[in-house]
mmCIF file of C-alpha atoms in Angstrom:
data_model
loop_
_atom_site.group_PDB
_atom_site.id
_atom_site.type_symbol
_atom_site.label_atom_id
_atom_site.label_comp_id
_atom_site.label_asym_id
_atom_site.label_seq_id
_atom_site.Cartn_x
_atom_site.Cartn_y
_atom_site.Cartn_z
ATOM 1 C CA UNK A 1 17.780 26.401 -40.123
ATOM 2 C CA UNK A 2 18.084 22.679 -39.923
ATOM 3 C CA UNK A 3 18.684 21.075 -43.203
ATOM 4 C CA UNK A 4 15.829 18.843 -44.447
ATOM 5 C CA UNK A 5 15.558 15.472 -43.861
ATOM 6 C CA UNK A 6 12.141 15.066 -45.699
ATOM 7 C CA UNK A 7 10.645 15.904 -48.990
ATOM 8 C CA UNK A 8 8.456 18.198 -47.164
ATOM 9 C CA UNK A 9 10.731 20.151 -45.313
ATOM 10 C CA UNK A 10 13.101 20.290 -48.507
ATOM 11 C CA UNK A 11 12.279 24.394 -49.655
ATOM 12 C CA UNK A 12 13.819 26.527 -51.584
ATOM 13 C CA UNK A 13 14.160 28.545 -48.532
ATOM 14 C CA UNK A 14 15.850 25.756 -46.618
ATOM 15 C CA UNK A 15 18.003 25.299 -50.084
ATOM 16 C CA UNK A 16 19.236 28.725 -49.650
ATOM 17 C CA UNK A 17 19.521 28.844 -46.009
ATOM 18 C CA UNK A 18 21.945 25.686 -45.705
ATOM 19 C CA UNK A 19 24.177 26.473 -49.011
ATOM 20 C CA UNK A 20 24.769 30.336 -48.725
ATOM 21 C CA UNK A 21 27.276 31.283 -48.263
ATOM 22 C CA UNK A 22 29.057 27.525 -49.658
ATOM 23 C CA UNK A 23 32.115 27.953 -47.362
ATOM 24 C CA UNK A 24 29.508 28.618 -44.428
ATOM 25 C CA UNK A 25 32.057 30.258 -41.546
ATOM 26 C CA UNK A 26 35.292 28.285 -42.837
ATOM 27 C CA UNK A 27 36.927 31.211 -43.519
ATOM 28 C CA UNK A 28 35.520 33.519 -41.283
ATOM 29 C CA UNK A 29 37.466 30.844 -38.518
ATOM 30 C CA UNK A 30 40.816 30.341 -40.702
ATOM 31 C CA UNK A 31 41.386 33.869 -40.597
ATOM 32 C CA UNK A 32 39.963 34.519 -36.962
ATOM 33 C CA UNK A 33 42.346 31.630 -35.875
ATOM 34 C CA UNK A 34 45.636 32.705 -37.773
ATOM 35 C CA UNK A 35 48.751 33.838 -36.161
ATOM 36 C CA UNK A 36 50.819 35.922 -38.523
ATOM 37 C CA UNK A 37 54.549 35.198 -38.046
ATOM 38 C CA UNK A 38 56.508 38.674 -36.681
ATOM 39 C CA UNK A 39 57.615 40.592 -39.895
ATOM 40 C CA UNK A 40 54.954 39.300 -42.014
ATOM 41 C CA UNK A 41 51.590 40.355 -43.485
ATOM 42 C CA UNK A 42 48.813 38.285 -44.400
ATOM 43 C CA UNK A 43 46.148 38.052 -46.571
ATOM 44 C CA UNK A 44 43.386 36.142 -47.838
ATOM 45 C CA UNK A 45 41.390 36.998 -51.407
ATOM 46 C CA UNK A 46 37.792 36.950 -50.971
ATOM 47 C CA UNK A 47 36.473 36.860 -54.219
ATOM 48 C CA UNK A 48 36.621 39.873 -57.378
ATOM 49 C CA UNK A 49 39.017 42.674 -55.554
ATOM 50 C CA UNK A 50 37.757 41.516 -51.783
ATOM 51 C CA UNK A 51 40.972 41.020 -49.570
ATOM 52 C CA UNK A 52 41.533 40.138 -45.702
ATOM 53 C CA UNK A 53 44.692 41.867 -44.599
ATOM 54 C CA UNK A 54 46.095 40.560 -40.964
ATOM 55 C CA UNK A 55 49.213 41.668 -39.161
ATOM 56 C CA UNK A 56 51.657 40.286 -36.870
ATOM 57 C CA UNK A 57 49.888 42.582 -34.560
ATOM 58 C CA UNK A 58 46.842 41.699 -35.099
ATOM 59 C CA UNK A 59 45.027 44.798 -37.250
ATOM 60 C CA UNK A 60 42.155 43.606 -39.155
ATOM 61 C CA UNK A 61 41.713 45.416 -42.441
ATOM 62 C CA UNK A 62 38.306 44.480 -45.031
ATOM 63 C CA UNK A 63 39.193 45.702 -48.509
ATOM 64 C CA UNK A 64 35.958 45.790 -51.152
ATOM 65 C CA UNK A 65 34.572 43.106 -49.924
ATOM 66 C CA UNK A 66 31.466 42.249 -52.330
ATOM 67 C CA UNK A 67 28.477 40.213 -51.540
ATOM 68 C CA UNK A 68 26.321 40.746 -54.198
ATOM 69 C CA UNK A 69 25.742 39.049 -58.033
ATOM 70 C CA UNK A 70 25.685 39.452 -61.321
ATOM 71 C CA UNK A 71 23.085 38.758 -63.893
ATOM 72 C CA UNK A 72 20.181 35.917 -62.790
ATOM 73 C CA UNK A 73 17.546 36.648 -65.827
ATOM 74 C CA UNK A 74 17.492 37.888 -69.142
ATOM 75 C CA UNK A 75 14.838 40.332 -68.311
ATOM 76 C CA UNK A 76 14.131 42.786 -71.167
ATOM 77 C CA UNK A 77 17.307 41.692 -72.859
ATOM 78 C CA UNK A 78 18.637 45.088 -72.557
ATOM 79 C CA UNK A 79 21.239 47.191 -70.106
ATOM 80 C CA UNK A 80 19.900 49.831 -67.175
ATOM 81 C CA UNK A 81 19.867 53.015 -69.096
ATOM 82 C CA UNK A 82 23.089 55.057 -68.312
ATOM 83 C CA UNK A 83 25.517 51.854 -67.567
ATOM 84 C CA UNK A 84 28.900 52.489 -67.786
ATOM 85 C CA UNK A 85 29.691 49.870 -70.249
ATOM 86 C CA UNK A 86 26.362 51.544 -72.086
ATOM 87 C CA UNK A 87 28.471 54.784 -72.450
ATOM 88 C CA UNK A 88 31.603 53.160 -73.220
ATOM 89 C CA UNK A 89 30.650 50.781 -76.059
ATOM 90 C CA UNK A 90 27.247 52.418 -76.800
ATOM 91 C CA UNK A 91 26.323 48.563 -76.678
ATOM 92 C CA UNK A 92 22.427 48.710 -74.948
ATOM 93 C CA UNK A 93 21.797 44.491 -75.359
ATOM 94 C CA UNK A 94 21.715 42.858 -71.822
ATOM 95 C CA UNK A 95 25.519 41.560 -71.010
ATOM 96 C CA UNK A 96 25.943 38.130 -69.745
ATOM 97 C CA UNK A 97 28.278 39.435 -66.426
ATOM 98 C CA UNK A 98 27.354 36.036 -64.086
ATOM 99 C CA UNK A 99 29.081 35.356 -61.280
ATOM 100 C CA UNK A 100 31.368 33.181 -61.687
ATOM 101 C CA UNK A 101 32.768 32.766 -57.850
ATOM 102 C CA UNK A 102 31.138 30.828 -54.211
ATOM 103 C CA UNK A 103 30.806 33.000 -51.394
ATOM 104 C CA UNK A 104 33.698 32.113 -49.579
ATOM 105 C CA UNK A 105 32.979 34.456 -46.278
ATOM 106 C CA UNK A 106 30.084 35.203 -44.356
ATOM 107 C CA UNK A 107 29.954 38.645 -43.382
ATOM 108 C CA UNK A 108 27.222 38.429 -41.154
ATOM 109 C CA UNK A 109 29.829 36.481 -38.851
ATOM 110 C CA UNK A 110 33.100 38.893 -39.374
ATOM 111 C CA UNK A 111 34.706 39.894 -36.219
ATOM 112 C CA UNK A 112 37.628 41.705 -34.917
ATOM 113 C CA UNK A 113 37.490 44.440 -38.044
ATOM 114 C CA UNK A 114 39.256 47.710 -37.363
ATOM 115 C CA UNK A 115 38.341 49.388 -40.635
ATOM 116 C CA UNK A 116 36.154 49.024 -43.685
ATOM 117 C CA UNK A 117 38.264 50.209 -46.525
ATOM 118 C CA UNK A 118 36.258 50.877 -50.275
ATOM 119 C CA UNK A 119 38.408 51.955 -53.422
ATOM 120 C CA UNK A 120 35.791 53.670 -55.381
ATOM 121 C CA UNK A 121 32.225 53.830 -56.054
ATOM 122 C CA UNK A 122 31.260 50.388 -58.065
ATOM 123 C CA UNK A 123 28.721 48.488 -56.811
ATOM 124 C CA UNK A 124 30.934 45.187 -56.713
ATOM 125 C CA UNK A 125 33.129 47.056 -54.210
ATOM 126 C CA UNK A 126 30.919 48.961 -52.240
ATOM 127 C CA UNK A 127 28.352 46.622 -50.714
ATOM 128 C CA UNK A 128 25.482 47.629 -48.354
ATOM 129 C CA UNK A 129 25.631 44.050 -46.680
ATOM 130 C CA UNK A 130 28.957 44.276 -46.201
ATOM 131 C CA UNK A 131 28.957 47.969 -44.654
ATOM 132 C CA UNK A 132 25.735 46.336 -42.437
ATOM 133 C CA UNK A 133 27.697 43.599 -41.328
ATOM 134 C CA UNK A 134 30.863 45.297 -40.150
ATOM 135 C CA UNK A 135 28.484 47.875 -38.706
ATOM 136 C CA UNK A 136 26.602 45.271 -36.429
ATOM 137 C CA UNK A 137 29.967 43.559 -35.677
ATOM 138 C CA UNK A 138 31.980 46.512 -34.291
ATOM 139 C CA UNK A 139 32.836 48.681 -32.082
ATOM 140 C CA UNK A 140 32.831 52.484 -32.286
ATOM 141 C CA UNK A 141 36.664 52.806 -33.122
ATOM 142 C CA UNK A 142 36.200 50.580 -36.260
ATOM 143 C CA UNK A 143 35.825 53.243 -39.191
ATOM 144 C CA UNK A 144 35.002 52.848 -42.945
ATOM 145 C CA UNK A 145 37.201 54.870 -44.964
ATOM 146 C CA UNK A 146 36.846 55.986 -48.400
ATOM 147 C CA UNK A 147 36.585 58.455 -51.006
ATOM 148 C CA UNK A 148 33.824 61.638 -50.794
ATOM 149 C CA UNK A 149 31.407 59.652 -52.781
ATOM 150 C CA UNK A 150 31.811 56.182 -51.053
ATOM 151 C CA UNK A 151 31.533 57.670 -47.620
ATOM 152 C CA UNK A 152 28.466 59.661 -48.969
ATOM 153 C CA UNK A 153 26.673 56.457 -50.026
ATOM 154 C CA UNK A 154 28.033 54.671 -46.599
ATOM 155 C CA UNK A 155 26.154 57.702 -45.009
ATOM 156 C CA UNK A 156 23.074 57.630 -47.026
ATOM 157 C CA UNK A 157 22.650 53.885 -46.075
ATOM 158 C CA UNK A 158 22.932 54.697 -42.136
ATOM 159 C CA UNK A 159 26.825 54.256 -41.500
ATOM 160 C CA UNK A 160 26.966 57.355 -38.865
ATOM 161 C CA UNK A 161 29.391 59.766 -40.101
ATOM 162 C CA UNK A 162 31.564 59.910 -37.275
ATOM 163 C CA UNK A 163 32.290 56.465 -38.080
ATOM 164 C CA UNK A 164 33.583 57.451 -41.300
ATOM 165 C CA UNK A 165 36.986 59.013 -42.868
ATOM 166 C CA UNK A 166 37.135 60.718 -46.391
ATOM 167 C CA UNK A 167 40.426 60.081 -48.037
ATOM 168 C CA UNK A 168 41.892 61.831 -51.178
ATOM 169 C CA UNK A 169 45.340 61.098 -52.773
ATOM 170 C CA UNK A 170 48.118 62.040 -50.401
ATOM 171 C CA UNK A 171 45.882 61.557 -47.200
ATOM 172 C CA UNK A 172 47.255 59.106 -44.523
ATOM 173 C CA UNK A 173 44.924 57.449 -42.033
ATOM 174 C CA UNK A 174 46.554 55.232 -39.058
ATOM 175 C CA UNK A 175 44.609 51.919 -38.368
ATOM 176 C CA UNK A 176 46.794 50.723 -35.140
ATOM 177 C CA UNK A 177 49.533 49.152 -36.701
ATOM 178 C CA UNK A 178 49.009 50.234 -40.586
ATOM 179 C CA UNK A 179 49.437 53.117 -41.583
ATOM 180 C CA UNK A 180 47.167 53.842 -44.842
ATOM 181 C CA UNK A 181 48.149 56.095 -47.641
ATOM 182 C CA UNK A 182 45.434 57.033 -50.327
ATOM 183 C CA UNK A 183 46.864 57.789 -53.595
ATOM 184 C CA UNK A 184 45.901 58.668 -57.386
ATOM 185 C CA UNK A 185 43.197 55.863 -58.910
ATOM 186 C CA UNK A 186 43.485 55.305 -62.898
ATOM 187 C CA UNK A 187 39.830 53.963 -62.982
ATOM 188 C CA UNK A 188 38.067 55.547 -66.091
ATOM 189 C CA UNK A 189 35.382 53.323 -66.505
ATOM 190 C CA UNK A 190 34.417 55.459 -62.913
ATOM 191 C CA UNK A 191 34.202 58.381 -64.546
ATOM 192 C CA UNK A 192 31.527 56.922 -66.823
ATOM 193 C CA UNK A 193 29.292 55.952 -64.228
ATOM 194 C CA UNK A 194 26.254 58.027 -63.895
ATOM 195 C CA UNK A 195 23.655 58.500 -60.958
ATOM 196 C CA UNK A 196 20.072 56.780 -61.713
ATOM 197 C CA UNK A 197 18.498 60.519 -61.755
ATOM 198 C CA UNK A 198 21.209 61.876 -64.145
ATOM 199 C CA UNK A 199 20.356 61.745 -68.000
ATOM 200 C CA UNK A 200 23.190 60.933 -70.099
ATOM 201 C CA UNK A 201 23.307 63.678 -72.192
ATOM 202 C CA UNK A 202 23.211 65.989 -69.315
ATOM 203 C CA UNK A 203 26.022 64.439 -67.211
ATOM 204 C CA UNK A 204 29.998 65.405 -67.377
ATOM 205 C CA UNK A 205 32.716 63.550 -66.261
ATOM 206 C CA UNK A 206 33.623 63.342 -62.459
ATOM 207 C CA UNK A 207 36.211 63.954 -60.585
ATOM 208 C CA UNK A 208 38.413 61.210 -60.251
ATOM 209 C CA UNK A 209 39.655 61.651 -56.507
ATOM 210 C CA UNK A 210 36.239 62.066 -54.982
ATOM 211 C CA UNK A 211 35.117 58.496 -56.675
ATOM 212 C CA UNK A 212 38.130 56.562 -56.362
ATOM 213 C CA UNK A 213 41.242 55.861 -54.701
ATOM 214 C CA UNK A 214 43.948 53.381 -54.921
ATOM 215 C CA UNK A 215 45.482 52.516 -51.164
ATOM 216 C CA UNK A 216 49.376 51.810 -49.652
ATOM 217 C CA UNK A 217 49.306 49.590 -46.917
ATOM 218 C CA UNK A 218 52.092 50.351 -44.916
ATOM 219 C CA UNK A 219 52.641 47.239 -42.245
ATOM 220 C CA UNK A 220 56.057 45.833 -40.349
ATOM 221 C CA UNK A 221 56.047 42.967 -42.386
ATOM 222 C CA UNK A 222 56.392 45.244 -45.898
ATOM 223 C CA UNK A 223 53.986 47.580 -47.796
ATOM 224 C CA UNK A 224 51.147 46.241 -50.155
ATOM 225 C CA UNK A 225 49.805 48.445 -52.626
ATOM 226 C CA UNK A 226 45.962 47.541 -54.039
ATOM 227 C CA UNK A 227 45.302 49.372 -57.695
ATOM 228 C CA UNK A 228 41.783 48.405 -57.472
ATOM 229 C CA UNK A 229 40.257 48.348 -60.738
ATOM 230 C CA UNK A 230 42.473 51.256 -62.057
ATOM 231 C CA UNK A 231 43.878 51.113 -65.712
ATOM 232 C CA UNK A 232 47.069 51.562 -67.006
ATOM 233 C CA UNK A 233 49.177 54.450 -66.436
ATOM 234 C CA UNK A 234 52.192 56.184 -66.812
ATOM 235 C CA UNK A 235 51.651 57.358 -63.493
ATOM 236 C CA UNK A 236 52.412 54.179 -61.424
ATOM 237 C CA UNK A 237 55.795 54.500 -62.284
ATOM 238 C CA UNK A 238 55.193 57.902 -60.406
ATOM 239 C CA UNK A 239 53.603 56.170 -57.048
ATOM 240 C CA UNK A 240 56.885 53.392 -57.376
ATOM 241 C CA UNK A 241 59.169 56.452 -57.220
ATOM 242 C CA UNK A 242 57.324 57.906 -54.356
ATOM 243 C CA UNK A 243 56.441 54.957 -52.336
ATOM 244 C CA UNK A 244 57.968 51.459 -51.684
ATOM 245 C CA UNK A 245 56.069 48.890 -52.737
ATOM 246 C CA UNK A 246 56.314 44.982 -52.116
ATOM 247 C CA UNK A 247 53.597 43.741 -53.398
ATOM 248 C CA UNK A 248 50.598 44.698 -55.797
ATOM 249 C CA UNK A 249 47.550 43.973 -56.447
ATOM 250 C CA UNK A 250 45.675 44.949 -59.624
ATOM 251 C CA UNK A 251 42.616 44.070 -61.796
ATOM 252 C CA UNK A 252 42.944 42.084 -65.131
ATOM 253 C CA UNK A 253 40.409 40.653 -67.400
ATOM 254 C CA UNK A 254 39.938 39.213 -70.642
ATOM 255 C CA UNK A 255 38.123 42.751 -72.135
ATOM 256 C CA UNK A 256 34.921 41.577 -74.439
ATOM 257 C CA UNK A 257 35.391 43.191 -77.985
ATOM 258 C CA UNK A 258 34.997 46.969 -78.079
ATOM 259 C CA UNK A 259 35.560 47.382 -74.247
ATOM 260 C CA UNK A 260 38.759 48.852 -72.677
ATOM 261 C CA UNK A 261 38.000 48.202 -68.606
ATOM 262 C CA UNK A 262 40.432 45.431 -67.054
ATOM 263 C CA UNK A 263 43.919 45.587 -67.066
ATOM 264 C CA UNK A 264 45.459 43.233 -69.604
ATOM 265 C CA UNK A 265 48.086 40.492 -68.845
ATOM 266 C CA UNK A 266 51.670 42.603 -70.329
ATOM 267 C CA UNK A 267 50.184 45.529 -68.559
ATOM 268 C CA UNK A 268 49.953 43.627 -65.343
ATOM 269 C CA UNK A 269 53.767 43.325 -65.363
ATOM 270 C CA UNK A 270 54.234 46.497 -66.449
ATOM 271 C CA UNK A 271 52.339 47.899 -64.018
ATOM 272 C CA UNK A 272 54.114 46.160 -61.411
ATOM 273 C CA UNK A 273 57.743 47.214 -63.157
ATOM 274 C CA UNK A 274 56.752 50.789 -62.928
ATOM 275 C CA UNK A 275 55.689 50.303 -59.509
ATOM 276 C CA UNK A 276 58.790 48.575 -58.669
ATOM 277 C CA UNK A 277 56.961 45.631 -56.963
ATOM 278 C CA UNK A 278 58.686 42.666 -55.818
ATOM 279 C CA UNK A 279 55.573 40.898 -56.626
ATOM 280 C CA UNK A 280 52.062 41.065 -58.366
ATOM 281 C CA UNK A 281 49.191 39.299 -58.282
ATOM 282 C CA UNK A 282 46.176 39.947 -60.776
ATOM 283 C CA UNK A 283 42.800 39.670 -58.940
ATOM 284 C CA UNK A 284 38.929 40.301 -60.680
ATOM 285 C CA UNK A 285 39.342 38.346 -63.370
ATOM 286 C CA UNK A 286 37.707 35.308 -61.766
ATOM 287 C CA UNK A 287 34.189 37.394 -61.094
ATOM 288 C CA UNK A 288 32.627 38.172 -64.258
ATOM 289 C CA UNK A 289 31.747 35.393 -66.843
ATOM 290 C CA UNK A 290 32.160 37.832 -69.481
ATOM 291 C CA UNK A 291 35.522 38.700 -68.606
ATOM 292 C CA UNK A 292 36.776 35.369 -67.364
ATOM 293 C CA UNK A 293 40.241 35.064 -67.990
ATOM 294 C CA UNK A 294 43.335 32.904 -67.416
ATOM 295 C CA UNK A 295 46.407 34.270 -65.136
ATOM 296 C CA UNK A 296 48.601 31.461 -66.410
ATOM 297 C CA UNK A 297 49.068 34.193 -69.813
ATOM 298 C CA UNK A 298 50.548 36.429 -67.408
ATOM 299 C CA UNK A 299 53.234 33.953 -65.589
ATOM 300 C CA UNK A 300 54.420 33.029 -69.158
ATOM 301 C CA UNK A 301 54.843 35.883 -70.516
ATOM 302 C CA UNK A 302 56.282 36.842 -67.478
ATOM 303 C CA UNK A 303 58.835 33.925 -68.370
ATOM 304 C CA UNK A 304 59.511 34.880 -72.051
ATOM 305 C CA UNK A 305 60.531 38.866 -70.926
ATOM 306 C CA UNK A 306 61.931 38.373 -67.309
ATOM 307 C CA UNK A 307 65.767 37.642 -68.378
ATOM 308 C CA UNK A 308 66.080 40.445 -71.346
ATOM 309 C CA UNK A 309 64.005 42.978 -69.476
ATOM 310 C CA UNK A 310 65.766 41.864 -66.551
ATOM 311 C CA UNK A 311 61.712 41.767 -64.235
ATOM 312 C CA UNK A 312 63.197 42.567 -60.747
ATOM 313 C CA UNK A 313 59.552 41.099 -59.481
ATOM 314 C CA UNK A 314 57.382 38.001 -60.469
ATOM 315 C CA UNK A 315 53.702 37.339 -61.057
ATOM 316 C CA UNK A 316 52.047 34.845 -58.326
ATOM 317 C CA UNK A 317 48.598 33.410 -59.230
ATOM 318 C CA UNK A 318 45.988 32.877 -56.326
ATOM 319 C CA UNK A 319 42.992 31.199 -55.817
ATOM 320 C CA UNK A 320 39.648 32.614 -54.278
ATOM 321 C CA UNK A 321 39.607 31.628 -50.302
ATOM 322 C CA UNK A 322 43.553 31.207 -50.320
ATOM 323 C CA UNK A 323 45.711 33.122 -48.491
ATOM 324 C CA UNK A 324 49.369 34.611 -48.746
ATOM 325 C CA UNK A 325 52.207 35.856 -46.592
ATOM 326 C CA UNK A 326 54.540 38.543 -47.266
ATOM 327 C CA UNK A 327 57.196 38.354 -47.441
ATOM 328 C CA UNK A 328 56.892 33.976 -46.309
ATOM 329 C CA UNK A 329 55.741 33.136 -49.998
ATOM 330 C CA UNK A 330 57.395 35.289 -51.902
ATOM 331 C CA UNK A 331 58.977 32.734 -54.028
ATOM 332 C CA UNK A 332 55.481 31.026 -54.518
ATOM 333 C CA UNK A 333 54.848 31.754 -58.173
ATOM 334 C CA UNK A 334 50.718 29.798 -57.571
ATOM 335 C CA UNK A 335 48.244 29.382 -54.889
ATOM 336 C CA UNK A 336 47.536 25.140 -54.443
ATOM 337 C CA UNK A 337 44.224 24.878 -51.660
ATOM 338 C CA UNK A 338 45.089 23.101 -48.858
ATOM 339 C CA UNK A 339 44.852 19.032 -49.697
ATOM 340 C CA UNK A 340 44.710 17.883 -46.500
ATOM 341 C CA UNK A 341 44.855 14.452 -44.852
ATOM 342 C CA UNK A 342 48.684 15.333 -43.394
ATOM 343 C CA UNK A 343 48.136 12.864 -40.602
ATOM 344 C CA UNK A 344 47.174 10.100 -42.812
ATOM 345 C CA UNK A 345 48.423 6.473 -41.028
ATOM 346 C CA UNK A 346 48.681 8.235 -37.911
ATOM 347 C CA UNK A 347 45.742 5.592 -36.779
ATOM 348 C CA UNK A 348 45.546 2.311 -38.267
ATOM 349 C CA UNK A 349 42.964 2.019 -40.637
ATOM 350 C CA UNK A 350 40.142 -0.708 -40.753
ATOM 351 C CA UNK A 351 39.723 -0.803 -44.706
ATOM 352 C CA UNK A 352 41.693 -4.170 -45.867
ATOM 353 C CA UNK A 353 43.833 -3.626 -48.825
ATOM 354 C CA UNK A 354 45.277 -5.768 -51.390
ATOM 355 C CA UNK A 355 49.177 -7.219 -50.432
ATOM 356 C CA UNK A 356 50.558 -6.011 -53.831
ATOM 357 C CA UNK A 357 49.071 -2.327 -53.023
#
């Protein structure tokens, strides 16, 4: 739609239609365009636990990419009976969970995707436009893998199933040059989640490995392992044992009072000790309003521990659109956004400045 040029023409449909998403196809192109250097992985964070992993050989992997939002009214001031964070807190006022994050990809324009990958059943994970997007933009050997009850919702929503793979902890899946381990998720707040025609009092807990999954990303440029929006656990140092690990990725969040549902920032780096990471990077905490939180808690107290618990791994902070390279920036402690203007002088300017400047 072309963008108004009169007071007539200026609609809040033309609004929408020339701001959404606010990085337009930027990204979509960046990532499109990249070579990854040979023994390298890339990727780029796309907002809550949303990442764009590219090889060397060029596999294509979407990881919970969300394209949805949080709260835009007050309506009745109160939560949608059976919430999880209902059942957790027993809280039942409206929570102010805006989003706090631009749309930095347009899914409608993805190409080149060789799998759909969803850790677990949360509606900021598993997102119909993003399922209808990869769908439209793919071929028949692109597959969307996930748990039982993600692929069951893919299904319901008109993702054919021979498109799909169910994982469970343990399973491996080969994407052409990844291979993909499913293992164990820690998410308990999952487990609380009930279906819209399930009362409360009548529902039990589910089973954690037909909900959610965390993944190992197994590439020629190192392994990256994504904890979704598990907890803590005694059992990563379990998965760090079993599995090499380079770098992880894991929630954290700035928990409102009462609520126990992001990771917090000394269990990030324990996490990532357990794991025996060379590097972690927190992710999610830039979504939600209510859980806004800043990284920068993690680096230093990274800094006060790392010599007397001798850290064999360090924290790196990102930024939403950014990208990283494994093993390139593994030194890089934080994400800066490109500024630009490299080639400035390379052409006389015309804009006279003062001698003594």
């Amino acid at each position: 739609m072309a963008k108004a040029t009169t007071i007539q023409e200026a609609t809040r449909e033309n609004w929408i239609q020339n701001t959404f998403p606010e990085w337009g196809t930027w990204l979509n192109e960046e990532i499109e365009q990249s070579k990854v250097p040979e023994k390298n992985f890339r990727m780029w964070w796309l907002a809550n636990n949303g990442i764009w992993l590219k090889t060397h050989e060029d596999t294509n992997i979407l990881v919970d990419l969300w394209n949805g939002t949080g709260k835009q009214t007050h309506g009745s001031g109160l939560m949608k009976q059976g919430h999880q964070m209902m059942r957790m807190s027993g809280v039942q006022k409206m929570q102010p969970n805006l989003r706090l994050q631009p749309f930095v990809i347009d899914p409608y324009a993805v190409k080149n995707v060789d799998a759909l990958l969803v850790t677990h059943i949360h509606s900021d994970h598993l997102d119909i436009n993003t399922a209808a997007a990869v769908l439209q933009n793919s071929g028949p050997e692109t597959k969307f893998i996930g748990p039982q009850a993600v692929v069951d919702i893919w299904k319901g929503w008109g993702v054919p199933e021979e498109r799909t793979i169910v994982v469970h902890p343990g399973d491996e899946v080969t994407v052409k040059s990844v291979t993909i381990k499913a293992l164990e998720a820690f998410d308990r707040t999952a487990l609380l989640t009930v279906d819209n025609d399930v009362t409360i009092k009548d529902s039990l807990p589910q089973d954690m490995d037909e909900i959610a999954v965390n993944y190992l990303f197994k590439t020629s440029g190192g392994n990256l392992y994504h904890a979704a929006d598990s907890h803590m656990s005694n059992m990563f140092a379990k998965h760090g044992n079993e599995n090499h690990v380079d770098v992880e990725i894991i929630n954290y969040g700035e928990n409102p009072r009462g609520i126990t549902d992001k990771v917090t920032s000394i269990d990030v780096l324990r996490s990532a000790e357990d794991l025996k990471a060379k590097v972690v990077i927190p992710v999610h905490y830039d979504i939600w309003s209510n859980f806004d939180a800043d990284p920068q808690e993690i680096v230093k107290l990274w800094e006060m521990k790392k010599d007397t618990l001798n850290y064999q791994f360090h924290p790196f902070v990102w930024r939403v659109g950014g990208s990283y390279t494994f093993p390139e920036d593994q030194n890089k402690i934080q994400y800066h956004y490109d500024r630009g203007f490299s080639d400035v002088f390379s052409k006389d300017n015309d804009v006279p400045f003062p001698s003594f400047l």
